[in-house]
Amino acid sequence: KTAITAVYAQDAWRINPALTLTGGLRYEQFRAFDGSQYFAGTPPVQSAYPERTLHASSPKLSLAWAAMDDLVLKASAGKGVRFPNVDELFNGTKTGTSISFSDPDLKPEVSTALELSAEKTWDQHSLRVSYFRDDSTDTILRQTDSTVTPSVSRVSNVDRVLTDGIEAVWQASNLGLKGLDLEANATWANAVVKENTRNPATVGKQWLRIPRTRVSLQASYRGVENWLFAAGWRYQSASFSNELNLDTNHNVYGGMSSVNKLDLRASWRFAKGWDWAFGVDNLMANPSWQHHTLPQRSLHTSLSYSLK
């Protein structure tokens, strides 16, 4: 069993009309207890793990400056902690084809994050550009070595993973046509293993399941009475699920492929309180994999009634 007891406080101070400082602090206690491992045999043996109690504090601080009426600059920094779960601590198994090792002495993950952003508004538009940096230590990782028989899976801490990235978000309302709203965002991220004493071969490799590029575009149109039309396009580049980045063929079971999908949806309010919606996800039926294959073209419809 595990249990977390936490308290969180946050407040904002208006230093002057253009400058706002926000601070917060989370303090938590983590307990792991009643953990044991059962070993079959004659006689069977049950080995108990000692109870653990850990404490962590996670501060955050954000400073926003309204440099002009239509421009806000912000700097934010904070720390976050993730404690290991029951499976990562205690779930060791052994079969004829696989062996799984968990670690009851796992350290919690600690992430120190920084973000610098600028947001500009004009007419019906707004644009926010952000730089973010996430420095994580003792990241908890479960990996399986399938090159040996039986396969071996281990849970361990990775010393340091560093992620840098840039994000841009643009929004526009009544663009060209009354009732037409657009939103687009794009993110570029580079996540790299910087230190890993338990597996030095992973140093310099891309971190798992984080695509370099994500892009999405959403459009909605309310120019026809009682109708809402919407379209969304999303793309993300392929990523790795192997810590040595050996899975270079991403379009197979177990792979993390690129995603390129177009979704369409319409909603019709045909009577007071009644809405009928229908649409199609992944219109072009582009295949993609996130360990297993994701749905291709999917049709959906719904009927709803609101009491308001």
mmCIF file of C-alpha atoms in Angstrom:
data_model
loop_
_atom_site.group_PDB
_atom_site.id
_atom_site.type_symbol
_atom_site.label_atom_id
_atom_site.label_comp_id
_atom_site.label_asym_id
_atom_site.label_seq_id
_atom_site.Cartn_x
_atom_site.Cartn_y
_atom_site.Cartn_z
ATOM 1 C CA LYS A 1 0.000 0.000 0.000
ATOM 2 C CA THR A 2 0.989 3.623 -0.469
ATOM 3 C CA ALA A 3 -0.557 6.795 0.916
ATOM 4 C CA ILE A 4 0.087 10.512 0.347
ATOM 5 C CA THR A 5 -1.033 13.280 2.709
ATOM 6 C CA ALA A 6 -0.493 16.785 1.371
ATOM 7 C CA VAL A 7 -1.320 20.432 1.964
ATOM 8 C CA TYR A 8 -1.091 23.204 -0.642
ATOM 9 C CA ALA A 9 -1.255 27.000 -0.347
ATOM 10 C CA GLN A 10 -1.093 29.709 -3.006
ATOM 11 C CA ASP A 11 -1.413 33.478 -3.035
ATOM 12 C CA ALA A 12 -0.943 36.345 -5.481
ATOM 13 C CA TRP A 13 0.452 39.808 -4.700
ATOM 14 C CA ARG A 14 -0.249 42.848 -6.872
ATOM 15 C CA ILE A 15 3.076 44.661 -6.475
ATOM 16 C CA ASN A 16 1.877 47.490 -8.729
ATOM 17 C CA PRO A 17 -0.792 47.765 -11.439
ATOM 18 C CA ALA A 18 1.528 46.150 -14.003
ATOM 19 C CA LEU A 19 3.340 43.566 -11.843
ATOM 20 C CA THR A 20 1.848 40.469 -10.177
ATOM 21 C CA LEU A 21 3.775 37.897 -8.158
ATOM 22 C CA THR A 22 2.193 34.483 -7.471
ATOM 23 C CA GLY A 23 3.709 31.994 -5.041
ATOM 24 C CA GLY A 24 2.686 28.538 -3.917
ATOM 25 C CA LEU A 25 3.946 25.669 -1.794
ATOM 26 C CA ARG A 26 2.897 22.027 -1.572
ATOM 27 C CA TYR A 27 4.109 19.889 1.335
ATOM 28 C CA GLU A 28 3.456 16.147 1.350
ATOM 29 C CA GLN A 29 4.162 12.971 3.259
ATOM 30 C CA PHE A 30 4.463 9.643 1.444
ATOM 31 C CA ARG A 31 4.148 6.235 3.113
ATOM 32 C CA ALA A 32 4.780 2.775 1.649
ATOM 33 C CA PHE A 33 3.624 -0.029 3.940
ATOM 34 C CA ASP A 34 2.265 -3.592 4.062
ATOM 35 C CA GLY A 35 4.507 -4.572 1.151
ATOM 36 C CA SER A 36 5.573 -8.191 0.788
ATOM 37 C CA GLN A 37 6.698 -10.738 -1.789
ATOM 38 C CA TYR A 38 5.358 -14.294 -1.951
ATOM 39 C CA PHE A 39 7.727 -17.014 -3.146
ATOM 40 C CA ALA A 40 6.227 -20.372 -4.091
ATOM 41 C CA GLY A 41 8.076 -23.422 -2.844
ATOM 42 C CA THR A 42 8.075 -26.097 -0.176
ATOM 43 C CA PRO A 43 7.313 -24.521 2.171
ATOM 44 C CA PRO A 44 6.170 -21.197 0.578
ATOM 45 C CA VAL A 45 7.874 -18.056 1.897
ATOM 46 C CA GLN A 46 6.425 -14.583 2.336
ATOM 47 C CA SER A 47 9.025 -11.841 2.795
ATOM 48 C CA ALA A 48 7.844 -8.467 4.175
ATOM 49 C CA TYR A 49 9.292 -5.123 3.110
ATOM 50 C CA PRO A 50 10.003 -2.482 5.770
ATOM 51 C CA GLU A 51 7.733 0.554 5.946
ATOM 52 C CA ARG A 52 9.038 3.779 4.355
ATOM 53 C CA THR A 53 8.090 7.389 5.078
ATOM 54 C CA LEU A 54 9.291 10.240 2.849
ATOM 55 C CA HIS A 55 8.630 13.986 2.885
ATOM 56 C CA ALA A 56 8.821 16.529 0.066
ATOM 57 C CA SER A 57 8.102 20.205 -0.516
ATOM 58 C CA SER A 58 7.287 21.668 -3.936
ATOM 59 C CA PRO A 59 7.485 25.471 -4.212
ATOM 60 C CA LYS A 60 6.469 27.534 -7.230
ATOM 61 C CA LEU A 61 6.849 31.204 -8.144
ATOM 62 C CA SER A 62 5.500 33.207 -11.085
ATOM 63 C CA LEU A 63 6.048 36.860 -11.992
ATOM 64 C CA ALA A 64 3.770 38.497 -14.608
ATOM 65 C CA TRP A 65 4.486 41.929 -16.056
ATOM 66 C CA ALA A 66 1.955 43.810 -18.176
ATOM 67 C CA ALA A 67 4.597 45.585 -20.242
ATOM 68 C CA MET A 68 1.880 47.198 -22.394
ATOM 69 C CA ASP A 69 -1.903 47.049 -22.522
ATOM 70 C CA ASP A 70 -1.672 44.262 -25.102
ATOM 71 C CA LEU A 71 1.559 42.517 -24.020
ATOM 72 C CA VAL A 72 2.161 40.347 -20.929
ATOM 73 C CA LEU A 73 5.562 38.851 -20.075
ATOM 74 C CA LYS A 74 5.762 36.057 -17.535
ATOM 75 C CA ALA A 75 8.491 34.033 -15.825
ATOM 76 C CA SER A 76 7.558 30.910 -13.846
ATOM 77 C CA ALA A 77 9.609 28.382 -11.913
ATOM 78 C CA GLY A 78 8.660 25.460 -9.723
ATOM 79 C CA LYS A 79 9.466 22.020 -8.405
ATOM 80 C CA GLY A 80 7.325 18.889 -8.564
ATOM 81 C CA VAL A 81 7.703 15.475 -6.928
ATOM 82 C CA ARG A 82 6.240 12.117 -8.017
ATOM 83 C CA PHE A 83 6.482 9.254 -5.575
ATOM 84 C CA PRO A 84 6.641 5.639 -6.837
ATOM 85 C CA ASN A 85 3.408 3.655 -7.009
ATOM 86 C CA VAL A 86 2.641 0.204 -5.622
ATOM 87 C CA ASP A 87 3.463 -1.621 -8.867
ATOM 88 C CA GLU A 88 6.850 0.103 -9.174
ATOM 89 C CA LEU A 89 7.724 -0.702 -5.567
ATOM 90 C CA PHE A 90 6.482 -4.241 -4.988
ATOM 91 C CA ASN A 91 5.281 -6.058 -8.116
ATOM 92 C CA GLY A 92 8.004 -8.633 -8.797
ATOM 93 C CA THR A 93 7.044 -11.763 -10.747
ATOM 94 C CA LYS A 94 8.717 -14.777 -12.309
ATOM 95 C CA THR A 95 7.314 -17.075 -14.978
ATOM 96 C CA GLY A 96 8.779 -19.445 -17.505
ATOM 97 C CA THR A 97 9.034 -16.654 -20.109
ATOM 98 C CA SER A 98 9.592 -13.465 -18.099
ATOM 99 C CA ILE A 99 11.095 -12.052 -14.930
ATOM 100 C CA SER A 100 10.025 -8.689 -13.479
ATOM 101 C CA PHE A 101 11.991 -6.844 -10.801
ATOM 102 C CA SER A 102 10.517 -3.928 -8.855
ATOM 103 C CA ASP A 103 12.443 -1.862 -6.316
ATOM 104 C CA PRO A 104 11.024 -1.118 -2.828
ATOM 105 C CA ASP A 105 13.830 1.440 -2.348
ATOM 106 C CA LEU A 106 13.000 3.593 -5.377
ATOM 107 C CA LYS A 107 13.615 7.311 -4.998
ATOM 108 C CA PRO A 108 10.853 9.783 -5.917
ATOM 109 C CA GLU A 109 11.112 11.669 -9.195
ATOM 110 C CA VAL A 110 11.954 15.367 -8.793
ATOM 111 C CA SER A 111 11.322 17.872 -11.575
ATOM 112 C CA THR A 112 12.565 21.459 -11.609
ATOM 113 C CA ALA A 113 10.734 23.452 -14.275
ATOM 114 C CA LEU A 114 11.192 26.912 -15.801
ATOM 115 C CA GLU A 115 8.968 28.727 -18.299
ATOM 116 C CA LEU A 116 9.374 32.129 -19.956
ATOM 117 C CA SER A 117 6.435 33.386 -22.004
ATOM 118 C CA ALA A 118 5.168 36.422 -23.888
ATOM 119 C CA GLU A 119 1.493 36.936 -24.812
ATOM 120 C CA LYS A 120 0.357 39.561 -27.319
ATOM 121 C CA THR A 121 -3.231 40.487 -28.179
ATOM 122 C CA TRP A 122 -4.521 42.617 -31.063
ATOM 123 C CA ASP A 123 -7.917 43.002 -32.717
ATOM 124 C CA GLN A 124 -9.443 39.487 -32.644
ATOM 125 C CA HIS A 125 -6.081 37.744 -32.256
ATOM 126 C CA SER A 126 -3.888 36.529 -29.423
ATOM 127 C CA LEU A 127 -0.453 34.916 -29.629
ATOM 128 C CA ARG A 128 1.555 33.312 -26.845
ATOM 129 C CA VAL A 129 5.127 32.065 -27.260
ATOM 130 C CA SER A 130 6.817 30.120 -24.457
ATOM 131 C CA TYR A 131 10.198 28.602 -23.759
ATOM 132 C CA PHE A 132 10.181 25.763 -21.224
ATOM 133 C CA ARG A 133 12.895 23.743 -19.541
ATOM 134 C CA ASP A 134 12.286 20.668 -17.379
ATOM 135 C CA ASP A 135 15.213 19.188 -15.444
ATOM 136 C CA SER A 136 14.183 15.828 -13.924
ATOM 137 C CA THR A 137 16.225 13.700 -11.547
ATOM 138 C CA ASP A 138 15.638 10.091 -10.452
ATOM 139 C CA THR A 139 13.005 9.537 -13.144
ATOM 140 C CA ILE A 140 11.312 6.171 -12.602
ATOM 141 C CA LEU A 141 11.598 3.858 -15.615
ATOM 142 C CA ARG A 142 10.466 0.298 -16.338
ATOM 143 C CA GLN A 143 12.186 -1.315 -19.305
ATOM 144 C CA THR A 144 12.182 -4.856 -20.676
ATOM 145 C CA ASP A 145 15.134 -6.677 -22.221
ATOM 146 C CA SER A 146 13.564 -9.042 -24.759
ATOM 147 C CA THR A 147 16.891 -10.192 -26.188
ATOM 148 C CA VAL A 148 17.255 -12.766 -23.407
ATOM 149 C CA THR A 149 15.053 -15.712 -22.444
ATOM 150 C CA PRO A 150 13.243 -15.374 -20.153
ATOM 151 C CA SER A 151 12.811 -11.635 -20.794
ATOM 152 C CA VAL A 152 13.818 -9.382 -17.899
ATOM 153 C CA SER A 153 11.959 -6.229 -16.841
ATOM 154 C CA ARG A 154 13.407 -3.840 -14.241
ATOM 155 C CA VAL A 155 12.226 -0.681 -12.501
ATOM 156 C CA SER A 156 14.975 1.815 -11.652
ATOM 157 C CA ASN A 157 15.808 5.496 -11.284
ATOM 158 C CA VAL A 158 17.401 7.396 -14.171
ATOM 159 C CA ASP A 159 19.736 10.024 -12.742
ATOM 160 C CA ARG A 160 18.868 12.999 -14.973
ATOM 161 C CA VAL A 161 16.672 13.788 -17.989
ATOM 162 C CA LEU A 162 16.661 17.306 -19.469
ATOM 163 C CA THR A 163 13.864 18.633 -21.694
ATOM 164 C CA ASP A 164 13.973 21.946 -23.577
ATOM 165 C CA GLY A 165 11.181 23.215 -25.788
ATOM 166 C CA ILE A 166 9.297 26.036 -27.446
ATOM 167 C CA GLU A 167 5.524 26.345 -27.712
ATOM 168 C CA ALA A 168 3.397 28.789 -29.725
ATOM 169 C CA VAL A 169 -0.384 29.189 -29.370
ATOM 170 C CA TRP A 170 -2.481 31.430 -31.659
ATOM 171 C CA GLN A 171 -6.198 32.184 -31.351
ATOM 172 C CA ALA A 172 -8.485 34.257 -33.542
ATOM 173 C CA SER A 173 -12.224 34.943 -33.376
ATOM 174 C CA ASN A 174 -14.613 36.086 -36.118
ATOM 175 C CA LEU A 175 -11.764 35.750 -38.588
ATOM 176 C CA GLY A 176 -12.970 36.826 -42.006
ATOM 177 C CA LEU A 177 -16.463 35.432 -41.316
ATOM 178 C CA LYS A 178 -18.657 36.206 -38.344
ATOM 179 C CA GLY A 179 -18.752 33.112 -36.163
ATOM 180 C CA LEU A 180 -15.479 31.638 -37.445
ATOM 181 C CA ASP A 181 -12.928 30.905 -34.703
ATOM 182 C CA LEU A 182 -9.477 29.432 -35.222
ATOM 183 C CA GLU A 183 -6.860 28.089 -32.824
ATOM 184 C CA ALA A 184 -3.437 26.685 -33.653
ATOM 185 C CA ASN A 185 -0.567 25.473 -31.505
ATOM 186 C CA ALA A 186 2.846 24.038 -32.189
ATOM 187 C CA THR A 187 5.398 22.560 -29.804
ATOM 188 C CA TRP A 188 8.994 21.516 -30.344
ATOM 189 C CA ALA A 189 10.672 19.569 -27.539
ATOM 190 C CA ASN A 190 14.060 17.932 -27.114
ATOM 191 C CA ALA A 191 14.228 15.457 -24.202
ATOM 192 C CA VAL A 192 17.645 13.854 -23.642
ATOM 193 C CA VAL A 193 19.104 11.515 -21.014
ATOM 194 C CA LYS A 194 22.009 13.370 -19.385
ATOM 195 C CA GLU A 195 23.074 10.915 -16.650
ATOM 196 C CA ASN A 196 22.257 7.268 -16.002
ATOM 197 C CA THR A 197 24.732 5.323 -13.888
ATOM 198 C CA ARG A 198 22.629 2.143 -14.129
ATOM 199 C CA ASN A 199 22.800 2.125 -17.938
ATOM 200 C CA PRO A 200 25.428 4.575 -19.265
ATOM 201 C CA ALA A 201 24.678 3.542 -22.873
ATOM 202 C CA THR A 202 21.449 5.570 -22.704
ATOM 203 C CA VAL A 203 23.246 8.890 -22.090
ATOM 204 C CA GLY A 204 22.640 11.209 -25.030
ATOM 205 C CA LYS A 205 19.630 9.222 -26.242
ATOM 206 C CA GLN A 206 16.167 10.699 -26.710
ATOM 207 C CA TRP A 207 13.852 10.200 -23.748
ATOM 208 C CA LEU A 208 10.907 7.874 -24.188
ATOM 209 C CA ARG A 209 7.500 8.704 -25.661
ATOM 210 C CA ILE A 210 8.159 12.425 -26.161
ATOM 211 C CA PRO A 211 7.770 13.463 -29.836
ATOM 212 C CA ARG A 212 10.006 16.220 -31.109
ATOM 213 C CA THR A 213 7.111 18.016 -32.825
ATOM 214 C CA ARG A 214 3.406 18.437 -32.090
ATOM 215 C CA VAL A 215 1.072 20.615 -34.176
ATOM 216 C CA SER A 216 -2.694 21.063 -34.067
ATOM 217 C CA LEU A 217 -5.250 23.315 -35.755
ATOM 218 C CA GLN A 218 -8.896 23.702 -34.715
ATOM 219 C CA ALA A 219 -11.641 25.626 -36.493
ATOM 220 C CA SER A 220 -15.267 26.201 -35.497
ATOM 221 C CA TYR A 221 -18.054 28.021 -37.338
ATOM 222 C CA ARG A 222 -21.368 29.236 -35.850
ATOM 223 C CA GLY A 223 -22.532 31.361 -38.790
ATOM 224 C CA VAL A 224 -25.569 29.176 -39.530
ATOM 225 C CA GLU A 225 -28.459 29.429 -37.064
ATOM 226 C CA ASN A 226 -28.653 26.469 -34.637
ATOM 227 C CA TRP A 227 -25.605 24.794 -36.211
ATOM 228 C CA LEU A 228 -22.015 24.369 -35.073
ATOM 229 C CA PHE A 229 -19.382 23.022 -37.471
ATOM 230 C CA ALA A 230 -15.911 22.067 -36.261
ATOM 231 C CA ALA A 231 -12.733 20.596 -37.703
ATOM 232 C CA GLY A 232 -9.486 19.604 -36.035
ATOM 233 C CA TRP A 233 -6.151 18.505 -37.466
ATOM 234 C CA ARG A 234 -3.375 17.070 -35.320
ATOM 235 C CA TYR A 235 0.121 15.914 -36.052
ATOM 236 C CA GLN A 236 2.952 14.600 -33.946
ATOM 237 C CA SER A 237 6.267 13.109 -34.946
ATOM 238 C CA ALA A 238 7.396 9.598 -34.045
ATOM 239 C CA SER A 239 9.114 8.919 -30.725
ATOM 240 C CA PHE A 240 10.946 6.064 -29.025
ATOM 241 C CA SER A 241 9.800 3.398 -26.573
ATOM 242 C CA ASN A 242 13.265 1.801 -26.221
ATOM 243 C CA GLU A 243 15.781 3.535 -23.943
ATOM 244 C CA LEU A 244 18.592 2.934 -26.466
ATOM 245 C CA ASN A 245 16.432 4.312 -29.315
ATOM 246 C CA LEU A 246 16.731 0.991 -31.171
ATOM 247 C CA ASP A 247 13.071 0.960 -32.260
ATOM 248 C CA THR A 248 13.601 2.848 -35.511
ATOM 249 C CA ASN A 249 10.632 1.161 -37.229
ATOM 250 C CA HIS A 250 7.815 3.018 -35.479
ATOM 251 C CA ASN A 251 4.870 1.691 -37.507
ATOM 252 C CA VAL A 252 4.573 -1.702 -35.810
ATOM 253 C CA TYR A 253 3.117 -3.181 -32.626
ATOM 254 C CA GLY A 254 5.119 -1.747 -29.731
ATOM 255 C CA GLY A 255 6.170 1.321 -31.742
ATOM 256 C CA MET A 256 5.423 5.014 -31.204
ATOM 257 C CA SER A 257 4.641 6.259 -34.700
ATOM 258 C CA SER A 258 3.813 9.682 -36.044
ATOM 259 C CA VAL A 259 0.169 10.793 -35.926
ATOM 260 C CA ASN A 260 -1.561 12.693 -38.744
ATOM 261 C CA LYS A 261 -5.351 12.923 -38.319
ATOM 262 C CA LEU A 262 -8.244 15.112 -39.445
ATOM 263 C CA ASP A 263 -11.481 15.113 -37.415
ATOM 264 C CA LEU A 264 -14.824 16.666 -38.425
ATOM 265 C CA ARG A 265 -17.923 17.311 -36.302
ATOM 266 C CA ALA A 266 -21.304 19.039 -36.644
ATOM 267 C CA SER A 267 -23.973 19.807 -34.048
ATOM 268 C CA TRP A 268 -27.596 20.808 -34.721
ATOM 269 C CA ARG A 269 -29.955 22.294 -32.111
ATOM 270 C CA PHE A 270 -33.252 21.178 -33.693
ATOM 271 C CA ALA A 271 -35.484 22.031 -30.707
ATOM 272 C CA LYS A 272 -35.227 23.798 -27.379
ATOM 273 C CA GLY A 273 -32.744 21.853 -25.236
ATOM 274 C CA TRP A 274 -32.159 19.167 -27.888
ATOM 275 C CA ASP A 275 -28.844 18.708 -29.754
ATOM 276 C CA TRP A 276 -27.864 16.122 -32.323
ATOM 277 C CA ALA A 277 -24.145 15.777 -33.076
ATOM 278 C CA PHE A 278 -22.360 13.633 -35.640
ATOM 279 C CA GLY A 279 -18.862 13.434 -37.036
ATOM 280 C CA VAL A 280 -15.915 11.418 -38.175
ATOM 281 C CA ASP A 281 -12.514 10.998 -36.516
ATOM 282 C CA ASN A 282 -9.413 10.356 -38.621
ATOM 283 C CA LEU A 283 -11.229 11.141 -41.872
ATOM 284 C CA MET A 284 -8.321 9.996 -44.089
ATOM 285 C CA ALA A 285 -7.935 6.708 -42.125
ATOM 286 C CA ASN A 286 -4.213 7.304 -41.601
ATOM 287 C CA PRO A 287 -2.753 4.428 -39.525
ATOM 288 C CA SER A 288 -0.748 5.193 -36.383
ATOM 289 C CA TRP A 289 0.698 3.272 -33.445
ATOM 290 C CA GLN A 290 1.069 4.090 -29.765
ATOM 291 C CA HIS A 291 2.380 0.662 -28.674
ATOM 292 C CA HIS A 292 -0.814 -0.806 -30.188
ATOM 293 C CA THR A 293 -2.604 0.408 -33.298
ATOM 294 C CA LEU A 294 -4.843 3.447 -32.818
ATOM 295 C CA PRO A 295 -8.353 3.649 -34.321
ATOM 296 C CA GLN A 296 -8.504 4.551 -37.983
ATOM 297 C CA ARG A 297 -11.633 6.137 -39.514
ATOM 298 C CA SER A 298 -14.375 6.237 -36.841
ATOM 299 C CA LEU A 299 -17.942 7.527 -37.159
ATOM 300 C CA HIS A 300 -19.861 8.783 -34.144
ATOM 301 C CA THR A 301 -23.196 10.378 -33.320
ATOM 302 C CA SER A 302 -24.948 11.525 -30.142
ATOM 303 C CA LEU A 303 -28.282 12.905 -29.015
ATOM 304 C CA SER A 304 -28.471 15.109 -25.921
ATOM 305 C CA TYR A 305 -31.018 17.132 -23.984
ATOM 306 C CA SER A 306 -30.228 20.001 -21.624
ATOM 307 C CA LEU A 307 -32.570 21.074 -18.793
ATOM 308 C CA LYS A 308 -31.123 24.605 -18.831
#
